[in-house]
JSON list of C-alpha atoms and ligand atoms in Angstrom, two decimals:
[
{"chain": "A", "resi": 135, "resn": "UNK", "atom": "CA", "xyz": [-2.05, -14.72, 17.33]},
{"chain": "A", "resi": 136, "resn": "UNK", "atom": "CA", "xyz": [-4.79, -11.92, 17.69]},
{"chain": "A", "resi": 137, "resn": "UNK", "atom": "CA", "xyz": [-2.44, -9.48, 18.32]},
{"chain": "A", "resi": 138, "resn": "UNK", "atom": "CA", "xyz": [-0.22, -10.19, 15.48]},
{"chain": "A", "resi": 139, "resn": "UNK", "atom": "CA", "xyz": [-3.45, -10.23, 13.35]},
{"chain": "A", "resi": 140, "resn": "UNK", "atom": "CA", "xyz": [-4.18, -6.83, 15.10]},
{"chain": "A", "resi": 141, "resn": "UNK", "atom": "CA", "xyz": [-0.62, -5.38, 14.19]},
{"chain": "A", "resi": 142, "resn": "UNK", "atom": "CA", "xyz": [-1.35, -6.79, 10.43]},
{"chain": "A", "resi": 143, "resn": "UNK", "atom": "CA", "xyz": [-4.67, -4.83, 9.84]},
{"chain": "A", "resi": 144, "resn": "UNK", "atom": "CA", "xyz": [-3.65, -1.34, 11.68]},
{"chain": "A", "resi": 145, "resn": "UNK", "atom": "CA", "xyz": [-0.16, -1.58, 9.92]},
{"chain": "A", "resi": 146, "resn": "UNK", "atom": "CA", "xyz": [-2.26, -2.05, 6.77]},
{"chain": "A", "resi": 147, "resn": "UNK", "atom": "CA", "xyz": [-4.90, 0.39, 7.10]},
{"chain": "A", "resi": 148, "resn": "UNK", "atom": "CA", "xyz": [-2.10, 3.46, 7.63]},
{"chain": "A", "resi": 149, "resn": "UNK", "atom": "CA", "xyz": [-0.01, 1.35, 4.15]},
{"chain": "A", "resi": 150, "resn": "UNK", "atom": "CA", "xyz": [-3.97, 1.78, 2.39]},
{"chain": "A", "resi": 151, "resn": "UNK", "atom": "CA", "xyz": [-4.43, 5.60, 3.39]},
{"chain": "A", "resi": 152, "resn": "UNK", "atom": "CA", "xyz": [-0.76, 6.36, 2.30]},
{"chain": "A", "resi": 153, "resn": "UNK", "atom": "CA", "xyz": [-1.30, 4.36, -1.18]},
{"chain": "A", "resi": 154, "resn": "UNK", "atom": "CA", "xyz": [-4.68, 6.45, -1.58]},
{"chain": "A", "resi": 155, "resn": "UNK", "atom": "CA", "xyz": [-3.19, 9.49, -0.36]},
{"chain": "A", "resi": 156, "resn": "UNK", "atom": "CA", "xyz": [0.11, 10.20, -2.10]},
{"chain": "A", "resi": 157, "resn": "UNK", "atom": "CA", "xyz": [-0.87, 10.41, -5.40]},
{"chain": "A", "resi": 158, "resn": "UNK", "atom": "CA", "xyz": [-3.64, 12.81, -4.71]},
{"chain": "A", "resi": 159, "resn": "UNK", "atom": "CA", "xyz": [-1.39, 14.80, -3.09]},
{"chain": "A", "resi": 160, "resn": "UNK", "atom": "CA", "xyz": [1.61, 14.29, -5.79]},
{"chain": "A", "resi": 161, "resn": "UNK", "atom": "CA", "xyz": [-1.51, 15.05, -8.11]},
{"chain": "A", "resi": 162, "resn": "UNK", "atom": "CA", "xyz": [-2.25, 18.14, -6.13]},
{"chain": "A", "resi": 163, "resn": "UNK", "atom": "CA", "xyz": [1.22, 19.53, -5.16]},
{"chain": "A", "resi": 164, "resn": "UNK", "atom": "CA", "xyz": [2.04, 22.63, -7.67]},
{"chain": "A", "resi": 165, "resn": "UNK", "atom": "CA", "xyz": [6.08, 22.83, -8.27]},
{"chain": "A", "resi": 166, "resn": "UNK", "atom": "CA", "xyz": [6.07, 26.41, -6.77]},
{"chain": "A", "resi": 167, "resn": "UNK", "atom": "CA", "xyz": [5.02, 25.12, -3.49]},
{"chain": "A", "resi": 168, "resn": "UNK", "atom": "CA", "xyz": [7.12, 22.06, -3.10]},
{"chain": "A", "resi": 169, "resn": "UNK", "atom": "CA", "xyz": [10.37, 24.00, -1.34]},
{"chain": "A", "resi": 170, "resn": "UNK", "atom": "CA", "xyz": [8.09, 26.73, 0.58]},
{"chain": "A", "resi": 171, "resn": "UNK", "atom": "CA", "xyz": [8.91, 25.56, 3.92]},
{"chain": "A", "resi": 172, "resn": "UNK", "atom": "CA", "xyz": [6.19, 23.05, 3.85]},
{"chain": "A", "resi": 173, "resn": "UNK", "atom": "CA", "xyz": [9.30, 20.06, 3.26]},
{"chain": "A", "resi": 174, "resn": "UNK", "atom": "CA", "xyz": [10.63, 19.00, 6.43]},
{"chain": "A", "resi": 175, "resn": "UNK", "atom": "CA", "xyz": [14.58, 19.79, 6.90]},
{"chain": "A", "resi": 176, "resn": "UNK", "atom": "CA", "xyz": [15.37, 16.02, 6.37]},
{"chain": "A", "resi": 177, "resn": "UNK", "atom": "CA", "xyz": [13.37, 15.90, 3.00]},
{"chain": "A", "resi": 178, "resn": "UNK", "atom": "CA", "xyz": [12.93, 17.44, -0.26]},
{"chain": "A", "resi": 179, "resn": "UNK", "atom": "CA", "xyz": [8.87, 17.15, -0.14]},
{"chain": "A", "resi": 180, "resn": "UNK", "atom": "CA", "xyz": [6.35, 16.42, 1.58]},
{"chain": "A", "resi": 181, "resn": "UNK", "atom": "CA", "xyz": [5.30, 13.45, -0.39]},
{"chain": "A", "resi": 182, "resn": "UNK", "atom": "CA", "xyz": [9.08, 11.86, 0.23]},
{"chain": "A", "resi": 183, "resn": "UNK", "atom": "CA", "xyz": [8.07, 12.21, 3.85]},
{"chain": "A", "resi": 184, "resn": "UNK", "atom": "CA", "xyz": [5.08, 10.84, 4.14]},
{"chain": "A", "resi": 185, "resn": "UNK", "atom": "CA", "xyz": [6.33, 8.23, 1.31]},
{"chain": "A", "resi": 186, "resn": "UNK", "atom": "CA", "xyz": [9.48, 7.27, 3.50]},
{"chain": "A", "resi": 187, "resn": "UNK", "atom": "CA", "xyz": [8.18, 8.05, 7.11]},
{"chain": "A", "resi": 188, "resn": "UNK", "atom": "CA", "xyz": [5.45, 6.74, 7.35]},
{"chain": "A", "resi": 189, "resn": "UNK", "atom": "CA", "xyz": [3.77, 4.74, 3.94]},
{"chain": "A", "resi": 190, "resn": "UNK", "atom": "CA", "xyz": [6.74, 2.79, 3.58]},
{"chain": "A", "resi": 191, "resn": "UNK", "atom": "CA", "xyz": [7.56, 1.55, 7.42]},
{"chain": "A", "resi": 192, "resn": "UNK", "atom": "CA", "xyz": [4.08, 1.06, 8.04]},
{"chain": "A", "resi": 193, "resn": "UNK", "atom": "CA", "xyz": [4.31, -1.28, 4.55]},
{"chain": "A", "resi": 194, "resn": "UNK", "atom": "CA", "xyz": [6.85, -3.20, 6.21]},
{"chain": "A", "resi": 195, "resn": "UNK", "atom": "CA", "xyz": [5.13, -3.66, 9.29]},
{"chain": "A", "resi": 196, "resn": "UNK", "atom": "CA", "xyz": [2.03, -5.22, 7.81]},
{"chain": "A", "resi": 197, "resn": "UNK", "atom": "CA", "xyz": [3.48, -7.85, 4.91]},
{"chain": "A", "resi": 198, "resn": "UNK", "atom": "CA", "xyz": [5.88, -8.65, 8.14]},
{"chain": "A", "resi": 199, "resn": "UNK", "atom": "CA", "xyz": [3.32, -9.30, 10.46]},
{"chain": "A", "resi": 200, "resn": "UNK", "atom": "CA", "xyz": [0.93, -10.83, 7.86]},
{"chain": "A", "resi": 201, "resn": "UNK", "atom": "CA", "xyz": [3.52, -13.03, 7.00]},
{"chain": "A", "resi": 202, "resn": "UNK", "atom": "CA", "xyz": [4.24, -14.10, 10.41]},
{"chain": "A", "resi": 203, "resn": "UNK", "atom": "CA", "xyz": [-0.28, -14.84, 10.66]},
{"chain": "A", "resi": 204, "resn": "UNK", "atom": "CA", "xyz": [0.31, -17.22, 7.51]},
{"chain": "A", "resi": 205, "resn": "UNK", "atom": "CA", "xyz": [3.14, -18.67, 9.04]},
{"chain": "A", "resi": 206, "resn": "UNK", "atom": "CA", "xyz": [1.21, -19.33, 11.86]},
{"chain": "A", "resi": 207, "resn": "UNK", "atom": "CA", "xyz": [-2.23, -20.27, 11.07]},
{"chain": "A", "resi": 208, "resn": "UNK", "atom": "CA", "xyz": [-0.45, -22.63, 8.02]},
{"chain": "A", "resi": 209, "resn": "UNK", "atom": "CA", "xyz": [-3.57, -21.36, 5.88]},
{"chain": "A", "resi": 210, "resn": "UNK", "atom": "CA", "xyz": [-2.77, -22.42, 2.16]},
{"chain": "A", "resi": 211, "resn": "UNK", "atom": "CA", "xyz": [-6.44, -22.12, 1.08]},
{"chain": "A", "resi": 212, "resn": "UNK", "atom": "CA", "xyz": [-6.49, -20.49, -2.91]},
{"chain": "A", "resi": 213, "resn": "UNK", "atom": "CA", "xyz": [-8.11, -16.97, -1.86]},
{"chain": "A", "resi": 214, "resn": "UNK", "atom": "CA", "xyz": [-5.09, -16.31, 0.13]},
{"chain": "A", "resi": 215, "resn": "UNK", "atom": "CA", "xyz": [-2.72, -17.27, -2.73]},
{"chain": "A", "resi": 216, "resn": "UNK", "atom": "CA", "xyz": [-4.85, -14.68, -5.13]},
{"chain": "A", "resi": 217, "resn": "UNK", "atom": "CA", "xyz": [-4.69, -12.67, -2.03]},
{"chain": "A", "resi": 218, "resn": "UNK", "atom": "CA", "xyz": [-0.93, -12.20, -1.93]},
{"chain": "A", "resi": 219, "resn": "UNK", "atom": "CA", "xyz": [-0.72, -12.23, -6.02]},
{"chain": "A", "resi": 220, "resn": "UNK", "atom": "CA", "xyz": [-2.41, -8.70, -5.30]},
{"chain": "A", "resi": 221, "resn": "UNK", "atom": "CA", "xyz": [-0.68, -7.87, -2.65]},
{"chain": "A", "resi": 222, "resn": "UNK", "atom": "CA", "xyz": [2.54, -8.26, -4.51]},
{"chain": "A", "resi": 223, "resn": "UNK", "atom": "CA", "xyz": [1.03, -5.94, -7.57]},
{"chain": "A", "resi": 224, "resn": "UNK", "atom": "CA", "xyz": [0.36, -3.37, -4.38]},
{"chain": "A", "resi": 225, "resn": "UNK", "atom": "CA", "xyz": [4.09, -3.43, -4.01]},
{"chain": "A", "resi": 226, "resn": "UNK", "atom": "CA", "xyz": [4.67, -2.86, -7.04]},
{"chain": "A", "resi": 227, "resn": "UNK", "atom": "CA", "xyz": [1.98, 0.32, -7.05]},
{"chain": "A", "resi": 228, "resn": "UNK", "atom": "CA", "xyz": [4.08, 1.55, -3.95]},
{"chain": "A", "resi": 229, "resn": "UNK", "atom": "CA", "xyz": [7.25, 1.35, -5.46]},
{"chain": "A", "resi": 230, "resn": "UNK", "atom": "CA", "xyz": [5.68, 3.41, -8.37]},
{"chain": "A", "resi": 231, "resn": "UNK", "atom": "CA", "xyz": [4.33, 6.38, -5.74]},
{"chain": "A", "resi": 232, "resn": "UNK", "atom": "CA", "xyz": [8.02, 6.67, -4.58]},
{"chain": "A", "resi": 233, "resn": "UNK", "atom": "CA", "xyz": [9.24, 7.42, -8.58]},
{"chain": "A", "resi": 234, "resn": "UNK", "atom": "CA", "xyz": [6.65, 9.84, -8.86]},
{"chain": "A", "resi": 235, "resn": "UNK", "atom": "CA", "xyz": [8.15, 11.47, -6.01]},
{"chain": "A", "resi": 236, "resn": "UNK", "atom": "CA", "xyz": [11.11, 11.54, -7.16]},
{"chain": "A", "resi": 237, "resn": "UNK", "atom": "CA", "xyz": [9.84, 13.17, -10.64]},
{"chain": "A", "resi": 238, "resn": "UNK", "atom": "CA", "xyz": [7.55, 15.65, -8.49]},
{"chain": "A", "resi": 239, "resn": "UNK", "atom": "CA", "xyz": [10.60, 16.53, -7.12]},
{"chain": "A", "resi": 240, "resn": "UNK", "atom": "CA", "xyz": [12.66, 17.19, -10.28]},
{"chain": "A", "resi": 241, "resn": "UNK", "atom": "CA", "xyz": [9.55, 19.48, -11.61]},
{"chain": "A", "resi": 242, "resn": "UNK", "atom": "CA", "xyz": [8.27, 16.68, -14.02]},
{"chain": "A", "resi": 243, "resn": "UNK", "atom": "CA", "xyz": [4.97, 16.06, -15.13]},
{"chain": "A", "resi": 244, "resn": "UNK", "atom": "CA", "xyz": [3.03, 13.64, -12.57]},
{"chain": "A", "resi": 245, "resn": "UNK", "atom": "CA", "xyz": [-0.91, 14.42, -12.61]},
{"chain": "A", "resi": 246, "resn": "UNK", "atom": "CA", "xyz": [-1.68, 12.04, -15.17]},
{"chain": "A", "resi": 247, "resn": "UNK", "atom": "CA", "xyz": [0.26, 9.05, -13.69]},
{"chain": "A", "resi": 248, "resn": "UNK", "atom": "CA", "xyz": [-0.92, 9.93, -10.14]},
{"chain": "A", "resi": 249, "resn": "UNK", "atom": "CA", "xyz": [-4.19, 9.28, -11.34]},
{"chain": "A", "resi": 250, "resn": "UNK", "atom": "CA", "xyz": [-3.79, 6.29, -12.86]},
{"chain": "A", "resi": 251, "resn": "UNK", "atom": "CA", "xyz": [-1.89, 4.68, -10.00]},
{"chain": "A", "resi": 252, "resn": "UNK", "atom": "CA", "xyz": [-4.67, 6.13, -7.47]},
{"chain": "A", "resi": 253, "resn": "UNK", "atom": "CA", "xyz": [-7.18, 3.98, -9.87]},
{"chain": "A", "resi": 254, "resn": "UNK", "atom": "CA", "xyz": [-4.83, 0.83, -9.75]},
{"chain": "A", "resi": 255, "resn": "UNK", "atom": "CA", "xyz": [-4.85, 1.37, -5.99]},
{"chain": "A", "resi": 256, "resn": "UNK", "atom": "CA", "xyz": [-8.18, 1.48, -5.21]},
{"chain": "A", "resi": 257, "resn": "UNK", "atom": "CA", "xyz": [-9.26, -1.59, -7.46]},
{"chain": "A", "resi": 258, "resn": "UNK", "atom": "CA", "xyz": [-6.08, -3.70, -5.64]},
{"chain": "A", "resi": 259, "resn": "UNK", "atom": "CA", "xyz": [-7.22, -2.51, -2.49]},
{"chain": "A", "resi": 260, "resn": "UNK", "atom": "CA", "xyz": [-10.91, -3.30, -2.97]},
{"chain": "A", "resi": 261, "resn": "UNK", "atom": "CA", "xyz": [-10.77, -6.80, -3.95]},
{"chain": "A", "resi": 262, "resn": "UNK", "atom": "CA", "xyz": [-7.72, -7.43, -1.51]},
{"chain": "A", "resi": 263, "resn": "UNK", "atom": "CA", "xyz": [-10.06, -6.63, 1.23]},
{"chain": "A", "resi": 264, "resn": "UNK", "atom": "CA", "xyz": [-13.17, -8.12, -0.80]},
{"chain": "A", "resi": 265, "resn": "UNK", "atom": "CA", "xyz": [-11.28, -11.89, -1.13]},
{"chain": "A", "resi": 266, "resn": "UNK", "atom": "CA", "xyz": [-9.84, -11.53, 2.66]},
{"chain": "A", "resi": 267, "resn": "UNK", "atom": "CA", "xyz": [-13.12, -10.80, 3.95]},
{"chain": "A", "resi": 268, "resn": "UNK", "atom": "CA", "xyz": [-15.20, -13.26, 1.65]},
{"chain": "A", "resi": 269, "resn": "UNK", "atom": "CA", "xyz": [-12.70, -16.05, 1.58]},
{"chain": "A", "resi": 270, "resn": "UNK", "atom": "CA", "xyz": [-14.26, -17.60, -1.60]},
{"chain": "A", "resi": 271, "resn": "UNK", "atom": "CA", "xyz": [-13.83, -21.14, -1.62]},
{"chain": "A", "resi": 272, "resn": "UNK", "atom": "CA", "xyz": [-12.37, -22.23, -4.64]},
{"chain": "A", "resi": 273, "resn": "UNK", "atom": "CA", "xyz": [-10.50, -25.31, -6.24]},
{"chain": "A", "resi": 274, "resn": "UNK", "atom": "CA", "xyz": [-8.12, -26.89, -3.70]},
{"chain": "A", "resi": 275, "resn": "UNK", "atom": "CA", "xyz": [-9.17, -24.97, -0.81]},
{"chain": "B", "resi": 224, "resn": "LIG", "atom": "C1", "xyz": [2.55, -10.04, 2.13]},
{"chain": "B", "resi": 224, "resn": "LIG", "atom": "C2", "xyz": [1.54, -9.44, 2.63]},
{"chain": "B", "resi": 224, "resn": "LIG", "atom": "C3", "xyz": [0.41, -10.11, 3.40]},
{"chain": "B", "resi": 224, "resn": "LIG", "atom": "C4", "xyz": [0.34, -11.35, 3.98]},
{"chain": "B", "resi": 224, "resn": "LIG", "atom": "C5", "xyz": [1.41, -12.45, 4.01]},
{"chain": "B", "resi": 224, "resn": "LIG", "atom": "C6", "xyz": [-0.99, -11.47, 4.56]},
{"chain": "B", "resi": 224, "resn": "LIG", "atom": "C7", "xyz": [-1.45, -12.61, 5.25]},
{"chain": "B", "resi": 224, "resn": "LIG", "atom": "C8", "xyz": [-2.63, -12.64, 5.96]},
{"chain": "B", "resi": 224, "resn": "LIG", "atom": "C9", "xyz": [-3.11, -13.81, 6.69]},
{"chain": "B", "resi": 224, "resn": "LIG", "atom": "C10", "xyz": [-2.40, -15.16, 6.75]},
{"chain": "B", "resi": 224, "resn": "LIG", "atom": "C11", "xyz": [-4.28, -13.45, 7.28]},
{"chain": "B", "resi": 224, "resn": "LIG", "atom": "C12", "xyz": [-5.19, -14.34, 8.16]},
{"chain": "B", "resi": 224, "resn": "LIG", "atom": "C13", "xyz": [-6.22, -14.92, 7.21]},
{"chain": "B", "resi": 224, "resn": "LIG", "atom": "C14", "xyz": [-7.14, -15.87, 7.91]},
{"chain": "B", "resi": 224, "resn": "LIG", "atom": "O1", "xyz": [-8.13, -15.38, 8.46]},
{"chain": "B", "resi": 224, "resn": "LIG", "atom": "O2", "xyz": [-6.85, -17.05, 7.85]},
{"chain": "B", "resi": 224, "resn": "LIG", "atom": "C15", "xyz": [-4.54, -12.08, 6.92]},
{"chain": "B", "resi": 224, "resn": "LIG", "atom": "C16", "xyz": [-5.65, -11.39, 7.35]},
{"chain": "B", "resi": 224, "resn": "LIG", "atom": "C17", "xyz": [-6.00, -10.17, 6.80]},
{"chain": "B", "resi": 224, "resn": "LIG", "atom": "N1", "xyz": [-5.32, -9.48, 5.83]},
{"chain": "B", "resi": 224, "resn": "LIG", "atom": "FE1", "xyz": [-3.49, -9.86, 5.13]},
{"chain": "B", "resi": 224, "resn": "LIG", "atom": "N2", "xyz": [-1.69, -10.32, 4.33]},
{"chain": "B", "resi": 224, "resn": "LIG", "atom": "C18", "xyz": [-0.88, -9.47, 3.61]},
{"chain": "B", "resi": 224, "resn": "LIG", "atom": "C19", "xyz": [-1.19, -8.21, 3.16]},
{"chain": "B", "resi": 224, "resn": "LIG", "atom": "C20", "xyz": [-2.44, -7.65, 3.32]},
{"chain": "B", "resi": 224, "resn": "LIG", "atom": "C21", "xyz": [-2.87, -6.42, 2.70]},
{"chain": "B", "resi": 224, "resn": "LIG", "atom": "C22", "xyz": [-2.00, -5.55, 1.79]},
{"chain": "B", "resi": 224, "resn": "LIG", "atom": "C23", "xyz": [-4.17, -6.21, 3.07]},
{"chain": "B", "resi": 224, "resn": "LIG", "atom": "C24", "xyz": [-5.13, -5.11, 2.70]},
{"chain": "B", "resi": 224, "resn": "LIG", "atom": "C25", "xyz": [-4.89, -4.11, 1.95]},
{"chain": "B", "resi": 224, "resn": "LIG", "atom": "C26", "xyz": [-4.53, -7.31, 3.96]},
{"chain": "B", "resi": 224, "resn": "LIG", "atom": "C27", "xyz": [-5.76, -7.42, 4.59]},
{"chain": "B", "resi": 224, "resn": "LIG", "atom": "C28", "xyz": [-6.06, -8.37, 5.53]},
{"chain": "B", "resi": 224, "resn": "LIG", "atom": "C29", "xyz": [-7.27, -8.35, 6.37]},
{"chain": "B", "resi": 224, "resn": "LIG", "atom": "C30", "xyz": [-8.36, -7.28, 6.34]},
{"chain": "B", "resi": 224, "resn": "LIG", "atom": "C31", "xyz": [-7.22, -9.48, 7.17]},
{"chain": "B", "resi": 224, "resn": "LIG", "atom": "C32", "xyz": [-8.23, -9.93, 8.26]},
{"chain": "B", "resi": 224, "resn": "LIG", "atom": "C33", "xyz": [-9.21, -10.86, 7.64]},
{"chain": "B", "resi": 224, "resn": "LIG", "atom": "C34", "xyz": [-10.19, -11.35, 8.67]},
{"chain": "B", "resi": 224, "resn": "LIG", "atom": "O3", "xyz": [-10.60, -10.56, 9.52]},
{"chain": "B", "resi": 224, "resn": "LIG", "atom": "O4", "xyz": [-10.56, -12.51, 8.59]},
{"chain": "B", "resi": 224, "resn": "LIG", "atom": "N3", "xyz": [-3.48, -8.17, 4.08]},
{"chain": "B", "resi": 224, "resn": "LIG", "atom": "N4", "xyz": [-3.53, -11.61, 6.12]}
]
């Protein structure tokens, strides 16, 4: 069980640092340096890379494996419920950072939304890790 619990956390830590990253560097990429041989062949940016490389597998990895923990451990208690509302609101902030991608990529304007999503992010993330690490006992639990 550790080592699935292990696989969940490092899977999620590289997930955090690519939903903190991207939009600062969506934010930060200028239009005249998005085809400047700083894209990968196999990709239009960098921020599709990172977003499909690596943000998105490693996203996979850790609702998979944190999945499997619940599965295991059976926990039910209420923090973990709130826990996994957020978590599904995270998705949702993901899916967002790949559609300003693709609007980087077609030259439209993205510094204002990257912002905003990079807020979102980094209130989800803080009280995802805030309730997992507290565990706040509440109503059923
Ligand atoms: C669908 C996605 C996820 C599922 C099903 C899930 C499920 C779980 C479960 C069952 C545990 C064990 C809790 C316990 O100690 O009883 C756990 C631990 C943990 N989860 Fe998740 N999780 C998910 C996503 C996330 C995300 C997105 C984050 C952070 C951004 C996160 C952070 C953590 C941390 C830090 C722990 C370790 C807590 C400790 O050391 O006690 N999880 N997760």
């Amino acid at each position: 069980m550790l080592w699935l619990l292990t696989l969940h956390i490092a899977a999620l830590l590289i997930w955090s640092a690519g939903l903190i990253y991207l939009p600062l560097l969506i934010a930060g990429t200028r239009n005249d340096s998005l085809a400047l041989g700083c894209a990968p062949a196999n990709a239009d940016s960098i921020a599709r890379w990172l977003f499909t490389r690596v943000a998105s597998p490693a996203a996979a990895v850790a609702i998979v494996a944190g999945s499997l923990v619940f599965l295991v451990n059976g926990t039910t208690d209420l923090w973990l419920m709130v826990k996994l509302t957020l978590v599904t609101l995270l998705v949702v902030a993901h899916a967002f950072s790949g559609l300003l991608v693709i609007r980087l990529e077609a030259g439209k304007s993205v510094v204002r939304a990257s912002y905003v999503l990079l807020a979102g992010v980094l209130l989800l993330l803080a009280a995802v890790l805030w309730l997992v690490l507290a565990k706040p006992v509440w109503g059923w639990s």
